[in-house]
XYZ file of C-alpha atoms in Angstrom:
250
model
C 81.636 -27.321 -36.162
C 79.953 -25.441 -32.784
C 83.206 -23.384 -32.344
C 84.100 -20.533 -34.397
C 87.864 -20.715 -33.918
C 90.663 -18.414 -33.839
C 92.092 -17.367 -37.097
C 95.762 -16.561 -37.891
C 94.977 -13.911 -40.300
C 92.711 -12.054 -37.725
C 95.395 -10.730 -35.559
C 95.753 -7.024 -34.127
C 99.215 -5.935 -32.627
C 99.153 -2.984 -30.280
C 101.938 -1.141 -28.624
C 99.674 -0.290 -25.569
C 95.923 -1.144 -24.435
C 94.182 -0.953 -20.920
C 93.386 -4.528 -21.353
C 93.347 -7.119 -24.102
C 90.272 -8.772 -22.502
C 88.265 -5.924 -22.242
C 88.977 -4.525 -25.560
C 88.149 -7.711 -27.493
C 84.602 -7.793 -25.942
C 83.889 -4.957 -28.045
C 81.249 -5.896 -30.828
C 83.363 -4.720 -33.609
C 85.913 -7.443 -33.043
C 84.099 -10.780 -34.804
C 85.019 -14.125 -33.302
C 88.130 -15.832 -34.665
C 89.912 -12.173 -33.725
C 92.910 -12.148 -31.491
C 95.079 -9.347 -29.850
C 98.677 -9.393 -28.697
C 99.865 -6.154 -26.842
C 103.448 -4.983 -25.710
C 101.715 -3.321 -22.586
C 98.560 -3.057 -20.663
C 97.584 -0.661 -17.919
C 94.678 -2.438 -16.540
C 95.581 -6.084 -16.851
C 93.231 -8.262 -14.763
C 93.333 -11.651 -13.593
C 91.116 -14.243 -12.008
C 88.876 -13.208 -8.626
C 89.534 -9.394 -9.613
C 93.328 -9.625 -9.140
C 95.468 -7.662 -11.304
C 98.142 -8.900 -13.781
C 101.307 -6.723 -13.812
C 103.401 -6.552 -16.566
C 107.312 -7.540 -15.851
C 110.260 -8.602 -17.499
C 111.690 -7.557 -21.135
C 109.384 -9.843 -23.157
C 105.741 -9.897 -21.965
C 102.906 -11.829 -23.690
C 99.756 -10.168 -23.355
C 97.067 -12.039 -25.570
C 93.407 -12.441 -25.863
C 91.437 -14.320 -28.335
C 87.663 -14.566 -29.164
C 85.833 -17.817 -29.934
C 82.039 -18.402 -30.468
C 80.409 -21.417 -29.328
C 76.765 -22.472 -30.127
C 75.023 -25.443 -28.432
C 75.567 -27.056 -25.024
C 79.213 -27.040 -24.026
C 80.393 -30.171 -22.670
C 82.240 -29.906 -19.378
C 82.555 -26.192 -19.191
C 85.057 -26.391 -16.287
C 87.694 -28.144 -18.586
C 87.871 -24.869 -20.730
C 90.398 -23.144 -18.969
C 92.308 -26.503 -17.741
C 92.580 -27.244 -21.344
C 93.774 -23.653 -22.395
C 96.568 -24.024 -19.527
C 97.687 -26.959 -21.236
C 97.788 -25.586 -24.596
C 100.021 -22.748 -23.060
C 102.127 -25.245 -21.490
C 102.698 -27.230 -24.714
C 103.490 -24.217 -26.824
C 106.105 -23.075 -24.035
C 107.777 -26.396 -24.005
C 108.074 -26.146 -27.916
C 109.348 -22.550 -28.022
C 111.620 -22.759 -25.047
C 114.079 -25.929 -24.774
C 115.284 -25.199 -21.241
C 111.800 -26.230 -20.054
C 112.369 -29.786 -20.682
C 114.652 -29.983 -17.696
C 112.844 -32.365 -15.224
C 110.246 -30.898 -13.141
C 110.669 -27.273 -14.392
C 107.055 -26.523 -15.638
C 104.228 -27.025 -13.616
C 100.335 -26.220 -13.950
C 98.788 -24.984 -10.862
C 95.161 -26.126 -10.936
C 92.989 -24.540 -12.605
C 95.332 -22.988 -14.928
C 98.298 -21.061 -13.592
C 101.840 -21.890 -14.946
C 104.760 -22.304 -12.788
C 108.386 -22.645 -13.658
C 110.894 -22.956 -10.857
C 108.269 -22.669 -8.287
C 107.476 -18.890 -9.882
C 104.230 -18.048 -11.379
C 105.272 -17.060 -15.124
C 101.577 -17.428 -16.319
C 97.795 -16.558 -15.688
C 94.967 -16.896 -17.635
C 91.401 -15.316 -17.398
C 88.309 -16.774 -19.462
C 85.389 -14.702 -19.799
C 82.109 -15.515 -21.734
C 79.402 -13.231 -23.139
C 76.166 -14.406 -24.609
C 75.325 -12.955 -28.221
C 71.688 -14.261 -29.129
C 71.709 -18.071 -28.681
C 75.687 -18.305 -28.624
C 78.365 -17.674 -26.498
C 81.496 -15.426 -26.976
C 84.473 -16.871 -24.986
C 87.707 -14.553 -24.412
C 90.533 -16.365 -23.733
C 93.198 -13.832 -21.805
C 96.731 -15.035 -21.488
C 99.530 -13.295 -19.808
C 102.834 -14.740 -19.975
C 106.314 -13.449 -18.550
C 108.496 -14.616 -21.392
C 111.986 -13.420 -20.472
C 113.683 -11.537 -18.014
C 116.067 -11.490 -15.359
C 114.695 -9.658 -12.302
C 111.180 -9.572 -10.594
C 110.281 -6.750 -8.745
C 110.523 -6.988 -4.852
C 106.644 -6.594 -4.740
C 105.756 -9.546 -6.666
C 108.372 -12.277 -4.939
C 106.021 -15.090 -6.327
C 106.403 -14.004 -9.795
C 109.119 -15.303 -12.484
C 110.034 -15.732 -16.087
C 109.676 -18.399 -18.538
C 113.264 -18.167 -19.155
C 116.326 -16.009 -18.178
C 118.674 -17.324 -20.867
C 119.946 -14.853 -23.414
C 119.778 -17.732 -26.186
C 116.051 -18.177 -25.567
C 115.350 -14.727 -25.659
C 113.293 -13.010 -28.773
C 110.902 -15.996 -29.122
C 107.512 -14.477 -28.708
C 106.395 -14.755 -32.246
C 107.525 -18.430 -32.358
C 105.518 -18.933 -29.296
C 102.594 -17.090 -30.771
C 102.598 -19.332 -33.971
C 102.779 -22.340 -31.851
C 100.205 -21.507 -29.531
C 97.264 -20.307 -31.778
C 96.456 -23.979 -33.422
C 97.068 -25.407 -29.969
C 94.270 -23.427 -28.515
C 91.963 -24.329 -31.193
C 92.767 -27.947 -30.534
C 91.988 -27.518 -26.889
C 88.272 -26.381 -27.296
C 87.733 -29.216 -30.064
C 89.003 -31.668 -27.540
C 86.669 -30.874 -24.853
C 84.307 -34.025 -25.327
C 87.221 -36.301 -25.216
C 90.036 -34.640 -23.511
C 91.827 -37.807 -21.706
C 95.231 -36.724 -22.936
C 95.023 -33.265 -21.685
C 94.059 -34.580 -18.082
C 96.889 -36.658 -18.370
C 99.251 -33.845 -19.179
C 97.841 -32.079 -16.340
C 98.251 -34.536 -13.738
C 101.792 -35.283 -15.039
C 102.679 -31.878 -14.401
C 100.335 -30.754 -11.394
C 101.877 -28.442 -8.856
C 101.935 -29.863 -5.300
C 100.413 -33.358 -6.314
C 101.119 -35.831 -3.736
C 102.069 -32.997 -1.200
C 100.238 -32.005 2.072
C 98.572 -28.648 1.277
C 96.393 -26.194 3.364
C 93.415 -24.202 2.723
C 90.496 -22.275 4.315
C 86.798 -23.914 4.295
C 84.122 -22.186 6.139
C 86.307 -20.082 7.996
C 88.477 -22.949 9.118
C 92.081 -23.908 8.119
C 92.287 -27.743 6.782
C 94.942 -29.675 5.626
C 95.122 -32.678 3.319
C 96.962 -34.419 0.684
C 96.543 -32.881 -3.112
C 95.599 -36.372 -5.265
C 94.701 -35.295 -8.748
C 92.585 -33.384 -11.141
C 89.340 -35.612 -12.071
C 87.731 -35.976 -15.602
C 85.541 -33.321 -15.032
C 88.293 -30.732 -14.261
C 87.794 -30.812 -10.247
C 90.602 -30.928 -7.713
C 90.509 -33.862 -5.591
C 92.254 -33.279 -2.025
C 92.031 -35.991 0.902
C 91.722 -34.488 4.163
C 92.805 -35.805 7.525
C 89.583 -37.509 8.071
C 90.075 -39.566 4.946
C 87.249 -37.694 3.137
C 87.913 -36.774 -0.470
C 87.011 -32.958 -1.120
C 86.177 -31.997 -4.869
C 86.948 -28.378 -5.684
C 85.590 -26.662 -8.885
C 87.589 -23.716 -7.863
C 90.651 -22.326 -5.731
C 89.976 -22.809 -2.202
C 90.824 -19.880 -0.086
C 94.525 -19.615 1.094
C 95.421 -22.447 -0.901
C 98.997 -23.364 -0.315
C 101.660 -26.176 -0.096
C 102.933 -27.046 3.298
C 106.046 -28.906 1.941
């Protein structure tokens, strides 16, 4: 098996840390280790953004896997991890099964009721001829009021009947993360899941490219994990990362 997977008995629970991802990069933590913290003071997101802790039940997690050999479709890793988080949320929080409530914003942000509830940061480090993958996942599981300075942030649930489910979510998530990396060579089911729940699919979107604003229709995610957008000229653009100022005009 080219991957050394997350192990249920290698978890570390912390009251506070600066960043679960930064901590887990330490050589003292072998592959298979994962960390769950109640609070982090320097949470990081993609493109040097910060991840703020909000709500009554934040989920601040990082897991370390190791891979040897040539990784098939590396662009799919973050996408498939997003699917695993989505599946675990749907399992732990029945209210999410309401039609259209949970969406995936490519490549791996998760939205509920048009509010961002989850961010994912995946980092790699080379160890000899092997690669360590650090999977960082931050989720606002339960809360009732978002800070005014974060109007786009939300919670997985605000129902009192669904509070206190962090451990249930964790137990469901761990095996799903392992399944995700093992499915990289044949991930049709994962891609179907993404495209079925793709945020803004079929809508007109706006973005900046080469300094100019463009619009187009968001089509789908292809087999390599690229986002396809059909611009006004009829040409289909393929993105491997989020375009600048990417947003829906709907």
